[in-house]
Coordinates of C-alpha atoms in Angstrom, one line a residue:
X1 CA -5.7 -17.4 22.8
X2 CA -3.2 -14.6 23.5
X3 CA -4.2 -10.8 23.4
X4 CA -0.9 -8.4 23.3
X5 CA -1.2 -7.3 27.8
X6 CA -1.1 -10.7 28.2
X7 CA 1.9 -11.8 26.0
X8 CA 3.8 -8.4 26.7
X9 CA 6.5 -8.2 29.1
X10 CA 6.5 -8.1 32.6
X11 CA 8.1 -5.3 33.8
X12 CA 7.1 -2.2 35.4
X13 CA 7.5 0.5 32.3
X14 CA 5.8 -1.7 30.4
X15 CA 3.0 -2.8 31.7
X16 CA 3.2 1.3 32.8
X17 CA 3.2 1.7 28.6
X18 CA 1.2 -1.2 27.3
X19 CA -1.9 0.5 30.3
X20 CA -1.8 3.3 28.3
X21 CA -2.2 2.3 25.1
X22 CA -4.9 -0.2 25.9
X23 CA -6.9 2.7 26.5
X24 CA -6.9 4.3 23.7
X25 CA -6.7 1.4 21.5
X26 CA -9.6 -0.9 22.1
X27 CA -9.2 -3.4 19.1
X28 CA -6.4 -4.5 21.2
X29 CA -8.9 -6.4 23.2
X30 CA -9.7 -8.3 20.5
X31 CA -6.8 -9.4 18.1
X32 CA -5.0 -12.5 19.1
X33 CA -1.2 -12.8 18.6
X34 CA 1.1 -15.4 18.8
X35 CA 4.9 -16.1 19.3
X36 CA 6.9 -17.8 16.5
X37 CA 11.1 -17.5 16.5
X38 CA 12.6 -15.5 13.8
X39 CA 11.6 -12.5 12.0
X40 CA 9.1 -14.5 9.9
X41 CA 7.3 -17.6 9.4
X42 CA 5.7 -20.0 7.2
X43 CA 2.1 -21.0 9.2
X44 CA -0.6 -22.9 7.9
X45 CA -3.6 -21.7 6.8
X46 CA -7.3 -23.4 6.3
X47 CA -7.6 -24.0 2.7
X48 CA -10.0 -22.7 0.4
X49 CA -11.6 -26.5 -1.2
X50 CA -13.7 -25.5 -4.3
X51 CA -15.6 -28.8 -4.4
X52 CA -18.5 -30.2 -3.8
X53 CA -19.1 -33.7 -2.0
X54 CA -20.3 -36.9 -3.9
X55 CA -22.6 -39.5 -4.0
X56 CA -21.9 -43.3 -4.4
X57 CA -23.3 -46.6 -4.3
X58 CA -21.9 -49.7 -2.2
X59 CA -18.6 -51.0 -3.7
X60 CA -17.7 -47.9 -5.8
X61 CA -15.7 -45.0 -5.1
X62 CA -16.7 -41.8 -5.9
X63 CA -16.2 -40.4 -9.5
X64 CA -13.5 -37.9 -8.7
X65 CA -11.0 -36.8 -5.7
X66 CA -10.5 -33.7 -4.0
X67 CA -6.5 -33.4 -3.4
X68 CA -5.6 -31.7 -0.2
X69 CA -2.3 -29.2 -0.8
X70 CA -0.6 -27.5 2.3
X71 CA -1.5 -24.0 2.1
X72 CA 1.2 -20.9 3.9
X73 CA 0.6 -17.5 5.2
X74 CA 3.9 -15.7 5.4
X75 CA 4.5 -13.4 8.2
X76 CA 7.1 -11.0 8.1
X77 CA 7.8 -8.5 11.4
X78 CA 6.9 -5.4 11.1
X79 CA 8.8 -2.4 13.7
X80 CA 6.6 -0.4 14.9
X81 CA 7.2 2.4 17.8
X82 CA 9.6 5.4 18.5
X83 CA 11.8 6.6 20.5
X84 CA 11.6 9.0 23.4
X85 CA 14.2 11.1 24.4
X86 CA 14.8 13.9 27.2
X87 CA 17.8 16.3 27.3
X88 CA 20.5 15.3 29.7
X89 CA 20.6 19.1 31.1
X90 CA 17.7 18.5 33.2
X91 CA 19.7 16.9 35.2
X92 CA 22.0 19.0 35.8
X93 CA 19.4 21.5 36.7
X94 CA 18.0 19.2 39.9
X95 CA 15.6 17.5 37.3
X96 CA 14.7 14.1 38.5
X97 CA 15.6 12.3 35.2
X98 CA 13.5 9.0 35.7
X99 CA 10.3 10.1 37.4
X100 CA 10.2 12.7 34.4
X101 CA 10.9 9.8 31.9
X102 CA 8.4 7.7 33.3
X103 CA 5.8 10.5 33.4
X104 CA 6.6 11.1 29.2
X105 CA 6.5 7.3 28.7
X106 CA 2.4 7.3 29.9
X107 CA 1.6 10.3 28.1
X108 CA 3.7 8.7 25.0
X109 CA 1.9 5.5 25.5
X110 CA -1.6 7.2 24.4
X111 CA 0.0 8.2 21.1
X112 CA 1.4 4.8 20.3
X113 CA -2.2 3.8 21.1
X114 CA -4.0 5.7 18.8
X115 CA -1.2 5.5 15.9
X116 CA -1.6 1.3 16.2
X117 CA -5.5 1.6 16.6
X118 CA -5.5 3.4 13.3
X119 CA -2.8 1.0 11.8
X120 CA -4.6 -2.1 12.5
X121 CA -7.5 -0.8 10.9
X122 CA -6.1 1.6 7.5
X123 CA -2.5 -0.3 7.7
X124 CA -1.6 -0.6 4.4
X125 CA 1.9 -3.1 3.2
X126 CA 1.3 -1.7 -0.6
X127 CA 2.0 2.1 0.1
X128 CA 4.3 1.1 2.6
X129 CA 6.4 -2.1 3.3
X130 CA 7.1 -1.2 6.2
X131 CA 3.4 -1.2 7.7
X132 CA 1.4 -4.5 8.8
X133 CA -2.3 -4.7 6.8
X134 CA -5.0 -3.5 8.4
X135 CA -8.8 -4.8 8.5
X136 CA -9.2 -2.4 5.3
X137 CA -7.1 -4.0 3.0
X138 CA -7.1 -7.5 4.8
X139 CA -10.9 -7.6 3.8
X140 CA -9.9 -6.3 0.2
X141 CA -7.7 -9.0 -0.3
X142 CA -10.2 -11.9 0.6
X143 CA -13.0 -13.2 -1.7
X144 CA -15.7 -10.9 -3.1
X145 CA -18.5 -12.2 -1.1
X146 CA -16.7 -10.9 2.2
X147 CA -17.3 -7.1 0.8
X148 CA -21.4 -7.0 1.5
X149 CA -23.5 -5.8 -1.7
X150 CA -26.8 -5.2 0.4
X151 CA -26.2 -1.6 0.4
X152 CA -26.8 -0.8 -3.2
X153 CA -25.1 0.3 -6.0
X154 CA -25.0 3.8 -4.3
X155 CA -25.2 3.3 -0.6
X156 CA -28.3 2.8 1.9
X157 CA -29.6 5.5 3.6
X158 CA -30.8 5.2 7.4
X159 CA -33.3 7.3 8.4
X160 CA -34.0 8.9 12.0
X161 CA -37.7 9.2 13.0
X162 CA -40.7 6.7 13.5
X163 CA -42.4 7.4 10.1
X164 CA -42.9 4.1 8.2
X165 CA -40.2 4.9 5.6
X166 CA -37.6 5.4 8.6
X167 CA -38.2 2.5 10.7
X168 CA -38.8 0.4 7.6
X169 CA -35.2 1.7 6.9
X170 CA -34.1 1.2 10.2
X171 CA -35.2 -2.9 10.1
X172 CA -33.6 -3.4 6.5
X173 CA -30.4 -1.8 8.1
X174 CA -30.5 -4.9 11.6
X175 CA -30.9 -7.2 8.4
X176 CA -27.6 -6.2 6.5
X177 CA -25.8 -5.8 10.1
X178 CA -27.0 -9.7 10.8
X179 CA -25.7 -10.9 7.8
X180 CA -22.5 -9.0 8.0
X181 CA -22.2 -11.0 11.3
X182 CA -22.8 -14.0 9.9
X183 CA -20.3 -13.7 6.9
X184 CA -17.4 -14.2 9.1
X185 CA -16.7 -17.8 9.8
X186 CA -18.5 -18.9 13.2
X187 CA -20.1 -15.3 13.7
X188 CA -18.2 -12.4 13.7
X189 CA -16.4 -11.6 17.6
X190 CA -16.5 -8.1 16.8
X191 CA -18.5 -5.4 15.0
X192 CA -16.5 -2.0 13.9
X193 CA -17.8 1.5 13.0
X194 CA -17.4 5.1 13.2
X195 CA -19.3 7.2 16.0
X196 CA -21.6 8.4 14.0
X197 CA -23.1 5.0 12.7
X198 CA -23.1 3.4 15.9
X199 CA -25.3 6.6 17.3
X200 CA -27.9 6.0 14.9
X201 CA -28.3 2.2 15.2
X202 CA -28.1 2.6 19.3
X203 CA -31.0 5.1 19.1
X204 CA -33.6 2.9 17.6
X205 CA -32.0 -0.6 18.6
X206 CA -32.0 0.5 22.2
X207 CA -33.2 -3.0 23.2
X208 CA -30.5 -5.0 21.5
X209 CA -27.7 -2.7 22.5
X210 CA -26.0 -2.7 25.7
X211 CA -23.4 -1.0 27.5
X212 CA -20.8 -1.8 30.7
X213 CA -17.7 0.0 32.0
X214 CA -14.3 -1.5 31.9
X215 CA -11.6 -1.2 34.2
X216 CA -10.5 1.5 32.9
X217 CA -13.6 3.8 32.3
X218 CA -14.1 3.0 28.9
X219 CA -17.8 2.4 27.8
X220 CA -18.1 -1.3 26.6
X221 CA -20.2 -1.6 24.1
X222 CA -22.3 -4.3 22.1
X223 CA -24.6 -5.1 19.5
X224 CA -26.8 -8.3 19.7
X225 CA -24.9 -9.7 22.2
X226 CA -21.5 -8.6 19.9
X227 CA -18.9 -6.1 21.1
X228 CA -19.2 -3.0 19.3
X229 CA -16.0 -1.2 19.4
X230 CA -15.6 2.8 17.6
X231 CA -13.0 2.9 15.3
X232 CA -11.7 6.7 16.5
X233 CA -10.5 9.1 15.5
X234 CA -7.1 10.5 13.9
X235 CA -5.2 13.5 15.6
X236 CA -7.0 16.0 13.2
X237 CA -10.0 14.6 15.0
X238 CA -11.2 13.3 12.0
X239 CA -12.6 9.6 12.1
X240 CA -10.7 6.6 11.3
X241 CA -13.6 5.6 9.2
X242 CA -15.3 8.3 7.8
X243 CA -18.8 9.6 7.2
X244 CA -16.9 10.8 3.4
X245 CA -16.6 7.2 1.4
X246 CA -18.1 7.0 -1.8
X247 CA -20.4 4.8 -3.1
X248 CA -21.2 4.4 -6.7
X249 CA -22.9 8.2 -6.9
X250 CA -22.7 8.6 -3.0
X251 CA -20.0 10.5 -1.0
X252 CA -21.7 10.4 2.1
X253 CA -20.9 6.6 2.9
X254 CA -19.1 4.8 5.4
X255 CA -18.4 0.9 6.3
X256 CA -18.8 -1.7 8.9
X257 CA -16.2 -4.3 9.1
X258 CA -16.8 -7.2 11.2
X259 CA -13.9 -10.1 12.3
X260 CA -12.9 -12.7 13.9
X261 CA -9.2 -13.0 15.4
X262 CA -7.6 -16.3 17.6
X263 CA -4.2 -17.4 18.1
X264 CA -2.9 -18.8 14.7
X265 CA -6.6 -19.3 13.4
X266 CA -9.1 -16.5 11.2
X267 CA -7.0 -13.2 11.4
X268 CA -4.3 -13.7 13.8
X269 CA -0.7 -11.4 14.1
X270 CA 2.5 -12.7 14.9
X271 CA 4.8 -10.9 17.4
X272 CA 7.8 -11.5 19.2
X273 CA 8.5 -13.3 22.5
X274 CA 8.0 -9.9 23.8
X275 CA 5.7 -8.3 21.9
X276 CA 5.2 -4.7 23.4
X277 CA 8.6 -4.1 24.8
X278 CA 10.2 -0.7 26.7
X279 CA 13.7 -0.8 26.0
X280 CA 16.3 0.5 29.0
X281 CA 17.1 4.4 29.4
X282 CA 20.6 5.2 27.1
X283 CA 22.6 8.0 26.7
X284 CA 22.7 9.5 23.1
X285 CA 25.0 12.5 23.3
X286 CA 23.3 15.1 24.7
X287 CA 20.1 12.9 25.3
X288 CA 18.8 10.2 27.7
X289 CA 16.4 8.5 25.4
X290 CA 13.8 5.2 25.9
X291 CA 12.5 3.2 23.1
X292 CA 9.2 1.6 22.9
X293 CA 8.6 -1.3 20.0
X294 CA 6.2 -3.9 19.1
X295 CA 7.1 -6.2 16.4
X296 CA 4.0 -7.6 14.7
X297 CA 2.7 -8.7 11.0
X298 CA -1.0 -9.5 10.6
X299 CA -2.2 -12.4 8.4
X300 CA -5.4 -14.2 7.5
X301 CA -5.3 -18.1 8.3
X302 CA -8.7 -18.5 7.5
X303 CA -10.9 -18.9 4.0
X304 CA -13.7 -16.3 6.0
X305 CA -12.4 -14.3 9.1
X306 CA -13.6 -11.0 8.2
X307 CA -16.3 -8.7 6.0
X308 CA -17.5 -5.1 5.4
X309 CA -20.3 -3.7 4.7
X310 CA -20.0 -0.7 3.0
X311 CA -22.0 2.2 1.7
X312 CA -23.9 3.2 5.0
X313 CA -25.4 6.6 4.7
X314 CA -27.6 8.6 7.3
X315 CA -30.2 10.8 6.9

């Protein structure tokens, strides 16, 4: 299994870069890529057999056969990143060019973060071709039992408190959450919500959450023994998933998606032999400028690698 620091290059500016935007991207730490040649692929996927196994008696075959056809994800490269550039006249001014350069590239590193945390979570290829899907409109795309119904035609409210009607709230709400975890194929590897959800369900589940600190400061978070990671927030400071989805009458609602990612299996992204790559310091007129890319296209490979549960509502 490859995750994207591992796969990235080795230099210095990059692993400087791809540092940065570990930190503020955290589903990073948990979708697998892999390296295939050429700016898209054909890769097999596990097919979906509608059939049901057979009974039969010694020296007969079975009434009917099941044929097995070859079924293909295609994986087209996406571009993502920008360019950073810094006017040439600082150094003409005494302006040490790549100590300043470096410095922008780490504070430019958080924003690529939090632009491909979003992307990998509301990336959408319809409104855009030029974006790789995200867990929002992978799940869409994937058969109706993967989008949980548990929830109601209008959402399900969690209550805080210990009255009956809350914590009988509270214990339907660990049900729907156990078998969104148990819709993805093999158990989901990771659970993802806004801040908001995960604040309620950690204030009366105290004994089934738990918490560590990662190398670099970030609270670790999991659920059941499942990583819980917050889907953040945009630059408006608005979340990623929002406490505003609506639910049949309901505009209070929001989702929890839950996946499972490995190299070329469930939900996996292809990248380049790169991946995350800092490209050398240019001169572009009046401009030293320093590109940062990562070329990627997600895919599911798998019949049952993700589901959401939507329509969660606090009260």
């Amino acid at each position: 299994m490859a995750l994207l620091y591992e796969i990235s290059g080795g230099d210095e500016l990059t692993r400087l870069v791809l540092g940065e935007v570990r930190k503020v991207a955290p589903l990073l730490d948990y979708v697998h890529f892999f390296y295939m040649p050429g700016g898209s692929a054909k890769v097999r996927k596990d097919a979906s057999v509608d059939s049901q196994g057979l009974f039969r008696t010694i020296s007969n075959d079975f009434a009917s056969k099941t044929e097995g056809t070859p079924d293909y994800a295609d994986y087209a490269l996406k571009i993502f990143g920008k360019t950073l550039k810094l006017d040439r006249a600082y150094e003409e001014r005494g302006g040490d060019i790549p100590s300043e350069l470096k410095r922008q590239l780490a504070a430019f590193g958080k924003t690529l973060g939090r632009n491909l945390n979003e992307y990998l979570i509301t990336g959408d290829s319809t409104a855009s071709p030029a974006q790789f899907n995200g867990l929002k409109k992978i799940v869409a795309a994937l058969a109706a039992s993967q989008t949980l119904t548990d929830t109601g035609t209008n959402g399900f409210q969690v209550t805080a408190g210990i009255s009956d009607a809350a914590v009988s709230s509270q214990q339907k709400f660990k049900e729907m959450l156990q078998i969104l975890i148990q819709s993805v194929e093999s158990g989901a590897q990771l659970l993802v919500m806004n801040s908001r959800v995960w604040s309620r369900l950690s204030s009366f589940a105290a004994s089934e959450c738990d918490s560590t600190i990662d190398q670099f400061g970030r609270r670790i978070t999991t659920y059941a023994g499942i990583p819980v990671v917050h889907a953040g927030f945009k630059f408006d400071g608005s979340e990623i998933l929002p406490q505003t989805e609506t639910k049949g009458t309901s505009t209070d609602c929001s989702s929890i998606y839950a996946f499972r990612s490995e190299e070329q299996a469930q939900l996996s992204l292809m990248t380049t032999r790169n991946a995350l790559k800092v490209y050398p310091v240019v001169q572009n007129g009046n401009f030293f400028e320093q590109t940062v890319e990562l070329q990627t296209d997600s895919q599911v490979l798998g019949v049952r690698p993700a589901a959401v549960l939507p329509g969660v509502r606090l009260a």
